Short mmCIF file of C-alpha atoms in Angstrom, two decimals:
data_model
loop_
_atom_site.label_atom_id
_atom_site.label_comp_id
_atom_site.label_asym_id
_atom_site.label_seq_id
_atom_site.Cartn_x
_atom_site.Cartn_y
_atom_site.Cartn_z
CA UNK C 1 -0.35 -100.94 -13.90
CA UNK C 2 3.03 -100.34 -12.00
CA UNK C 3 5.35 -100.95 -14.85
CA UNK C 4 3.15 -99.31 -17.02
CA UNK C 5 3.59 -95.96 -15.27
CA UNK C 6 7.24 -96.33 -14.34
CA UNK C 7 7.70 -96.51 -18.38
CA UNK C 8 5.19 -93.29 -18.94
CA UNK C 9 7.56 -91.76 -16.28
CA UNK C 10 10.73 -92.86 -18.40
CA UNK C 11 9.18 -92.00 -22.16
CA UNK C 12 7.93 -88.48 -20.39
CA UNK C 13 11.64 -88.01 -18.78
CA UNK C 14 12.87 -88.80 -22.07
CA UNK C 15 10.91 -86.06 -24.64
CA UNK C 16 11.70 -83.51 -21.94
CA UNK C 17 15.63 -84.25 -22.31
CA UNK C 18 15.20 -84.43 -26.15
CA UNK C 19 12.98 -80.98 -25.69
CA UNK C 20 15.47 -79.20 -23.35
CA UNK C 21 18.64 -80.41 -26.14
CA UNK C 22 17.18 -78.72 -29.18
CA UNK C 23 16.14 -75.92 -27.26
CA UNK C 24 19.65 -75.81 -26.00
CA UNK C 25 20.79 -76.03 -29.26
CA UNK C 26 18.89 -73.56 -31.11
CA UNK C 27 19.93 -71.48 -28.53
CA UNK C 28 23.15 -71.58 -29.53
CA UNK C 29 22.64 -71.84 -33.25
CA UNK C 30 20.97 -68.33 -32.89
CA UNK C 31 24.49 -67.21 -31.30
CA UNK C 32 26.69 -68.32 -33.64
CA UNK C 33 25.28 -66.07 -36.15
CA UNK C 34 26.66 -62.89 -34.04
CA UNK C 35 29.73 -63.52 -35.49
CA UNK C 36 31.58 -64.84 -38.32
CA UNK C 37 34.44 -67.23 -37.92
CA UNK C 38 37.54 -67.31 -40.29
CA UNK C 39 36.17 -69.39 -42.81
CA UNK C 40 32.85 -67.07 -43.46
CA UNK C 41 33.23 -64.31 -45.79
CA UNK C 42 33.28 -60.91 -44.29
CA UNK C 43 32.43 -57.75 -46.19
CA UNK C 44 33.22 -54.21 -44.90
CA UNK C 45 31.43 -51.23 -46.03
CA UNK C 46 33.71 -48.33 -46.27
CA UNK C 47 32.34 -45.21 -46.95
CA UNK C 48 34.85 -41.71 -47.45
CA UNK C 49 34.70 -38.45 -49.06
CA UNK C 50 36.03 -37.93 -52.61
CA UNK C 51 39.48 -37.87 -52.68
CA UNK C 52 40.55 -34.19 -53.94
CA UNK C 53 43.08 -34.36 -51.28
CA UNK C 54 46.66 -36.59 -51.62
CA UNK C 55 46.00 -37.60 -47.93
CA UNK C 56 42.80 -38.83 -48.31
CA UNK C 57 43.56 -40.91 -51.32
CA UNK C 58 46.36 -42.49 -49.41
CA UNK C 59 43.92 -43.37 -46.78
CA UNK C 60 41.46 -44.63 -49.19
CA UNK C 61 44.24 -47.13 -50.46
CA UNK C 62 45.64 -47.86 -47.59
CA UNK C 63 41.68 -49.12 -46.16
CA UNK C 64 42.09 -50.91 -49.42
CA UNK C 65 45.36 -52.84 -48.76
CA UNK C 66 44.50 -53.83 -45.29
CA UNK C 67 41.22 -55.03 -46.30
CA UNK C 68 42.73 -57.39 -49.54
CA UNK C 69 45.81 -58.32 -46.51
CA UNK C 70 43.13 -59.68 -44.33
CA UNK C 71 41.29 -61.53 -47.16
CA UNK C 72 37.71 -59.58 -46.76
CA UNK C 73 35.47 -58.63 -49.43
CA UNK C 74 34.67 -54.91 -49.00
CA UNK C 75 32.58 -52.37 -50.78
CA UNK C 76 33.89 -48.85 -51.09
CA UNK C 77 32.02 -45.39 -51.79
CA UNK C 78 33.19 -41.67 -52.21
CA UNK C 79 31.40 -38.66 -51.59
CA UNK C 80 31.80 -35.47 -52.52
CA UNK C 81 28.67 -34.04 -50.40
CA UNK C 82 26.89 -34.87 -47.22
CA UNK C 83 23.91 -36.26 -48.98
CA UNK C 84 25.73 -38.00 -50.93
CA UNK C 85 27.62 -39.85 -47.83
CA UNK C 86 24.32 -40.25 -46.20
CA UNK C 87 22.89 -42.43 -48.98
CA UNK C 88 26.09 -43.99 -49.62
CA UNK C 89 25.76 -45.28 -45.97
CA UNK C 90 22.00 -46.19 -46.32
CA UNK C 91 22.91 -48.35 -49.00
CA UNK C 92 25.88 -50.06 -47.00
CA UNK C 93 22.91 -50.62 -44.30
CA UNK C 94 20.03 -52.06 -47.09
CA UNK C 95 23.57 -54.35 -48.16
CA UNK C 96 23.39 -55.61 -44.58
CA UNK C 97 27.16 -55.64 -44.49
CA UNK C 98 29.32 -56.87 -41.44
CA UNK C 99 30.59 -53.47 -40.46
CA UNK C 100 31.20 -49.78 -41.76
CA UNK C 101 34.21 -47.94 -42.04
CA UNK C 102 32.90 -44.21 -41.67
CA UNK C 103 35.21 -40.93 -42.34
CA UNK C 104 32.33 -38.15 -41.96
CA UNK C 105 32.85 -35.67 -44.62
CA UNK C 106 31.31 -33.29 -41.92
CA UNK C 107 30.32 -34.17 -37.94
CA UNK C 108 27.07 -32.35 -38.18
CA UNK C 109 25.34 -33.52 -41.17
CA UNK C 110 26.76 -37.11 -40.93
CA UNK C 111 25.63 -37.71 -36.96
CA UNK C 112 22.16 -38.61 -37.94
CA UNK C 113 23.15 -41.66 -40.08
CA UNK C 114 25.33 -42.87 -37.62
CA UNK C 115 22.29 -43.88 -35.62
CA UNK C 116 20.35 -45.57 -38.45
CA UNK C 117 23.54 -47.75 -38.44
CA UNK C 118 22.74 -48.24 -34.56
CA UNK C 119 19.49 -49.12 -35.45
CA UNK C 120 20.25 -51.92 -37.84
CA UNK C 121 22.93 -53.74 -35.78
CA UNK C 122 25.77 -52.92 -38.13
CA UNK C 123 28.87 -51.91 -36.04
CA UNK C 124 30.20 -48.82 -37.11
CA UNK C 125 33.67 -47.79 -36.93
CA UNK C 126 34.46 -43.66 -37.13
CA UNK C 127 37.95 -42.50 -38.53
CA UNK C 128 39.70 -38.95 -38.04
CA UNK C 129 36.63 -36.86 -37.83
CA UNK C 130 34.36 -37.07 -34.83
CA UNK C 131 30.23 -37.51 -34.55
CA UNK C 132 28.85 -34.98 -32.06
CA UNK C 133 27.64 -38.61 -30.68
CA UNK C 134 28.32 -41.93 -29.23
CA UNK C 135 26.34 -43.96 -31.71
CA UNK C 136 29.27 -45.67 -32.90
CA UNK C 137 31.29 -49.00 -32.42
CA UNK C 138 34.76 -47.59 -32.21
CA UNK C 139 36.66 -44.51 -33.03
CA UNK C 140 40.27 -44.26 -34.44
CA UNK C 141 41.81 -40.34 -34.82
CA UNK C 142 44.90 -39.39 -34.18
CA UNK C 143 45.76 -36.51 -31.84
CA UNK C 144 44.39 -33.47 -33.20
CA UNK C 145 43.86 -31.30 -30.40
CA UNK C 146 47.77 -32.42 -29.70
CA UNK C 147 48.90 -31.42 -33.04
CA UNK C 148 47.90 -27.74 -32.22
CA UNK C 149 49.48 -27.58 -28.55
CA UNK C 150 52.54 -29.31 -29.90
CA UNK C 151 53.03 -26.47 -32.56
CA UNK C 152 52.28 -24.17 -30.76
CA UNK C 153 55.10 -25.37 -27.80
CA UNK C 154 57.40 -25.62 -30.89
CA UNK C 155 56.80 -22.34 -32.33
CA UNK C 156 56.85 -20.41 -28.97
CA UNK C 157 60.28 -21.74 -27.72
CA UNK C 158 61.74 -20.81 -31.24
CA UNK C 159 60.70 -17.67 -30.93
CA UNK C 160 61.14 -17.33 -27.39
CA UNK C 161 57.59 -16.90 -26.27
CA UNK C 162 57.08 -13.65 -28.38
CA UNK C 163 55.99 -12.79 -32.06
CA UNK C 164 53.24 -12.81 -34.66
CA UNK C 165 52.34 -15.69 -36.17
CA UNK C 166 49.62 -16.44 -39.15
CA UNK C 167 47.08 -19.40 -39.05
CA UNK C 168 46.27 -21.60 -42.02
CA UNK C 169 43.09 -23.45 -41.28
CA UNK C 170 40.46 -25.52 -43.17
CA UNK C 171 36.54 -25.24 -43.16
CA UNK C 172 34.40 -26.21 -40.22
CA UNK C 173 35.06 -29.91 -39.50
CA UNK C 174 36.16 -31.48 -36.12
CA UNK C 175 39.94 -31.37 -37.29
CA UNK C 176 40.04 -28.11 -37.60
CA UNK C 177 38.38 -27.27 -34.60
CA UNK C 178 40.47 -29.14 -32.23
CA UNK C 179 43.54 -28.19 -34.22
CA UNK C 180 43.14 -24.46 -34.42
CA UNK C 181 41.40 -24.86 -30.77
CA UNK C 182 44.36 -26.78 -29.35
CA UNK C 183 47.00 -24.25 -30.93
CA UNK C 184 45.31 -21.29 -29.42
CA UNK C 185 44.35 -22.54 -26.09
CA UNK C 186 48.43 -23.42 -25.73
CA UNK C 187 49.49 -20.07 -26.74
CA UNK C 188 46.79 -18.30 -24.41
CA UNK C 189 48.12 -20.17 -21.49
CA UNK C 190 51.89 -20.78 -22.27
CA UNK C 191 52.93 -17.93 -24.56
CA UNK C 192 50.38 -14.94 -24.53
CA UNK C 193 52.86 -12.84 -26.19
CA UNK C 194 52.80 -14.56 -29.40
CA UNK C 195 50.27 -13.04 -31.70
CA UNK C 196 47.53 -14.61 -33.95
CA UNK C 197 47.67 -11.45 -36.92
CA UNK C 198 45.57 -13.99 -39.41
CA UNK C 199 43.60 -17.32 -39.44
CA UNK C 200 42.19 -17.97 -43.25
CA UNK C 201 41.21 -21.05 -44.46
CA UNK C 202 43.26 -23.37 -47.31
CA UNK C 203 40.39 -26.24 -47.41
CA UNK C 204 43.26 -28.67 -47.33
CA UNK C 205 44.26 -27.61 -50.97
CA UNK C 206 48.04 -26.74 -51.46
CA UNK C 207 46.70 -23.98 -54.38
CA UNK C 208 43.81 -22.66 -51.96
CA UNK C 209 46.86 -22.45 -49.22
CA UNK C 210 48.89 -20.60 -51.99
CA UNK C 211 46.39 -18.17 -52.46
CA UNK C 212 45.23 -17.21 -49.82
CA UNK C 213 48.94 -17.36 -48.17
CA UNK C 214 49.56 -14.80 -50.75
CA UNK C 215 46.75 -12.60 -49.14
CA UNK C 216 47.84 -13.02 -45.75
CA UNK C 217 51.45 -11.83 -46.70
CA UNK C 218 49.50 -8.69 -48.31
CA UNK C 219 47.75 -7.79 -45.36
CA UNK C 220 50.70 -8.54 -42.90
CA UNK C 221 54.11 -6.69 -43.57
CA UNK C 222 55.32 -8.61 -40.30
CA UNK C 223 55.00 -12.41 -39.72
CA UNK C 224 57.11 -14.43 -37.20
CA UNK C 225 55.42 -18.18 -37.85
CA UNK C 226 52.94 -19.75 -40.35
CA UNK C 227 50.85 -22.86 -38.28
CA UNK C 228 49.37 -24.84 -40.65
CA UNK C 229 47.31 -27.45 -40.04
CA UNK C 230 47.86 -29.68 -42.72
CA UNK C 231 51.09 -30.47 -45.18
CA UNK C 232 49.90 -30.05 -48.23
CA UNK C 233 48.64 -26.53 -47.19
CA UNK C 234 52.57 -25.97 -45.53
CA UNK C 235 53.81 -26.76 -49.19
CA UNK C 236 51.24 -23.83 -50.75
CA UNK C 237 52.71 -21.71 -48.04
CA UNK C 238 56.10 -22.69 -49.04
CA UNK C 239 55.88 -21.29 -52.35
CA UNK C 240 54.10 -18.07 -51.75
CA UNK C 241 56.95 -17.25 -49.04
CA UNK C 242 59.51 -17.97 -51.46
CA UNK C 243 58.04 -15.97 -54.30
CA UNK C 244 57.08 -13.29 -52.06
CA UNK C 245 61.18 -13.42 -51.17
CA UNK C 246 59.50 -12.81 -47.35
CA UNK C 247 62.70 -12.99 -45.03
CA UNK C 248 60.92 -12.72 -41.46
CA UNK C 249 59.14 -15.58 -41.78
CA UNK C 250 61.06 -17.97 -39.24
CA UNK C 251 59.01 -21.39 -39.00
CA UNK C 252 56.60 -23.15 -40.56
CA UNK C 253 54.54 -26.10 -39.23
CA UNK C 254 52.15 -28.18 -40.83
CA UNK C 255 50.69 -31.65 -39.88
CA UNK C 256 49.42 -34.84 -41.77
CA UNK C 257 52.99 -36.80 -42.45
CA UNK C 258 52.71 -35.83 -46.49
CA UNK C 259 56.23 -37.24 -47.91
CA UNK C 260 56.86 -34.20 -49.73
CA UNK C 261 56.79 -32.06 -46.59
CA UNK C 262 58.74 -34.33 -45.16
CA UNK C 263 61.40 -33.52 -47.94
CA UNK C 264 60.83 -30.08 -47.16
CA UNK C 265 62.11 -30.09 -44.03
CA UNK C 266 65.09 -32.51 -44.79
CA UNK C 267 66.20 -30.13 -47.36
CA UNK C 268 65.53 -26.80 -45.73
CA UNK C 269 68.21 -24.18 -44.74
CA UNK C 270 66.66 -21.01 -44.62
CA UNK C 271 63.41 -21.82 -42.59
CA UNK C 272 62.66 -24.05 -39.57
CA UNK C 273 60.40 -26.36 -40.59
CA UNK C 274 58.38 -28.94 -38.33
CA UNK C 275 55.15 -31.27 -38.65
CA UNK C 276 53.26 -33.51 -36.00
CA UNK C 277 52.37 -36.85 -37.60
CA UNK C 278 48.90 -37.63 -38.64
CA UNK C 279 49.71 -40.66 -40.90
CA UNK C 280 46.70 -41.89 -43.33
CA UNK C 281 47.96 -45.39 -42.03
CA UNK C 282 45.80 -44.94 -39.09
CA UNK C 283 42.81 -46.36 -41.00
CA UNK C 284 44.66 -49.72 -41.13
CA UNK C 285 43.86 -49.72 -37.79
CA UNK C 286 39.78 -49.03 -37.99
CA UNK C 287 39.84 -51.81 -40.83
CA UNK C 288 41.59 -54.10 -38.19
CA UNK C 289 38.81 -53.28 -35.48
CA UNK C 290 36.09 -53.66 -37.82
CA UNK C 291 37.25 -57.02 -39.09
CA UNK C 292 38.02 -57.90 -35.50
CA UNK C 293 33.93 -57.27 -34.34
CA UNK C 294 32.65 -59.18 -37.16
CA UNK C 295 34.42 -62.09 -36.03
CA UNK C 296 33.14 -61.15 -32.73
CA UNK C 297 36.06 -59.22 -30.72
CA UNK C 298 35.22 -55.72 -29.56
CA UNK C 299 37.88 -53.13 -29.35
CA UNK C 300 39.33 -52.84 -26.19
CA UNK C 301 37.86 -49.24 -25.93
CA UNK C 302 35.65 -47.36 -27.74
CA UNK C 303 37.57 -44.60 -28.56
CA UNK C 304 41.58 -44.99 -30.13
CA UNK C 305 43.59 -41.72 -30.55
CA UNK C 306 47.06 -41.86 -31.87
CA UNK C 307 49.89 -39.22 -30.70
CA UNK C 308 50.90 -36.52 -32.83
CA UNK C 309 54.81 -36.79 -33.41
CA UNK C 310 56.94 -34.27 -34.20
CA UNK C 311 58.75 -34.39 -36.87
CA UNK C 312 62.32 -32.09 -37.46
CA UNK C 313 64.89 -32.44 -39.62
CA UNK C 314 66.80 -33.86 -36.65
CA UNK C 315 64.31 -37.11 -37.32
CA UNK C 316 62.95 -36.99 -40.48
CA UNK C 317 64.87 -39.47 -42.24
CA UNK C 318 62.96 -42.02 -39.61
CA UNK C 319 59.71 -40.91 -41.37
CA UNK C 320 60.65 -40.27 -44.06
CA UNK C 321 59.59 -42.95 -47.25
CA UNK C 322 60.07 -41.99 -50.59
CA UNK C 323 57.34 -45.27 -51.77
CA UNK C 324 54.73 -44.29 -49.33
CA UNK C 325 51.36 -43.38 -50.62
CA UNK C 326 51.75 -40.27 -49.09
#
């Protein structure tokens, strides 16, 4: 019976290796499906807001490009509403894509959604405006709240800490919050004699910006500085200064990296002209993170904000590109 049992022992010691192997290796089967290697196909959902805006069309592109450089499929919606983004999203989700792209066409109404993508394991990757939550993978932005202080450090040395200066914003959004917000707080603390005489809104339209620049110069027989907070809106300004033939207007700022402002301020003599850069080639670098964590690789951090350059005539010809998108 001796040999009998040490074989029982052997076949038992046996199954339990062959047991413990597939266990070990359905184990790691399961794992393997977290991620995608290079020779899976990846597909990104990218979801943005319509583009009535020469910024956001280059940034719709430009998540275009990087997606076709990297060889992933993709699948791209615009919205020209909240509700509209929100189901545009749900969709991506009932798609079960690898990851979403995400520029919230506002932070209130587009926070909920953000956690259905939580919900469903689908990282999510936020560009330029914020959630009023963490339920996200990874944001990129560039400096927003640093566009305002650095405008309003530029304006208040060229005026030598003292004048009145007018305020083209946008509608409620994150951007314009921490742009206006930044702007203000600076001038509060580094130059309370400057003076805010008007802060109307352009809704990132150069002929809203014209208008209601038009208005402002109305209602305001005195104006030191125009901060704008985009350069498209600068360029409406532009032209209701010159047709107004307004001579105290010193500076203008705007912000965004537009090509045509750029131009503006290479070929300006009679105004000082500045921007801080908010290039629409920042969402190259959400399409790289999102790519990245469906192959597995987290971002470094969760949160990526990009500084806000200023731009003079003294360097635009470095940003300056006459075949940009923008």
């Amino acid at each position: 019976m001796k040999p009998f049992k040490v074989l029982s022992s052997l076949a038992i010691t046996g199954m339990l290796t062959i047991s413990l192997a597939a266990c070990s290796s359905s184990s790691t089967d399961k794992a393997s499906t977290t991620k995608k290697d290079n020779t899976e196909k990846i597909t990104i959902g990218m979801s943005f807001p319509a583009a009535d805006h020469g910024w956001m069309g280059a940034v719709i592109q430009n998540a275009k490009d990087e997606a076709k450089k990297l060889g992933v499929e993709m699948v791209v919606s615009q919205a020209d509403n909240p509700n509209k983004q929100t189901n545009d999203v749900e969709d991506l989700i009932t798609k079960k894509v690898d990851a979403i792209v995400l520029l919230p066409i506002e932070t209130d109404s587009m926070t909920p959604v953000a956690k259905e993508v939580k919900d469903a394991n689908i990282p999510l990757f936020v560009f330029d405006r914020e959630l009023n939550d963490k339920n996200y993978t990874g944001l990129v932005k560039g400096d927003n709240t640093g566009i305002g202080k650095n405008a309003a450090d530029f304006i208040g040395k060229e005026l030598n800490g003292k004048g009145k200066v007018a305020i083209i914003s946008s509608d409620p959004s994150s951007v314009n919050s921490l742009r206006v917000g930044g702007f203000e707080d600076e001038i509060k603390t580094k130059y309370p004699d400057l003076k805010v005489v008007a802060n109307q809104s352009g809704s990132f339209q150069k002929e809203k910006a014209y208008q209601v620049m038009q208005n402002v110069l109305q209602a305001n027989s005195k104006i030191d500085a125009v901060y704008t907070i985009d350069d498209e809106m600068a360029m409406g300004v532009l032209q209701a200064i010159k047709e107004a033939k307004r001579e105290d207007i010193k500076i203008v700022t705007g912000a965004g990296g537009f090509k045509d402002f750029y131009q503006a301020i290479k070929d300006s003599n009679d105004l000082e002209l500045a921007t801080f850069t908010y290039s629409p080639l920042m969402i190259k670098t959400a399409v790289d993170q999102a790519v990245d964590m469906a192959k597995g690789k987290a971002p470094e951090k969760q949160d990526t904000v990009l500084p806000a350059e200023k731009v003079t005539k003294d360097n635009v010809d470095k940003y300056l590109d006459p075949n940009a998108n923008y």
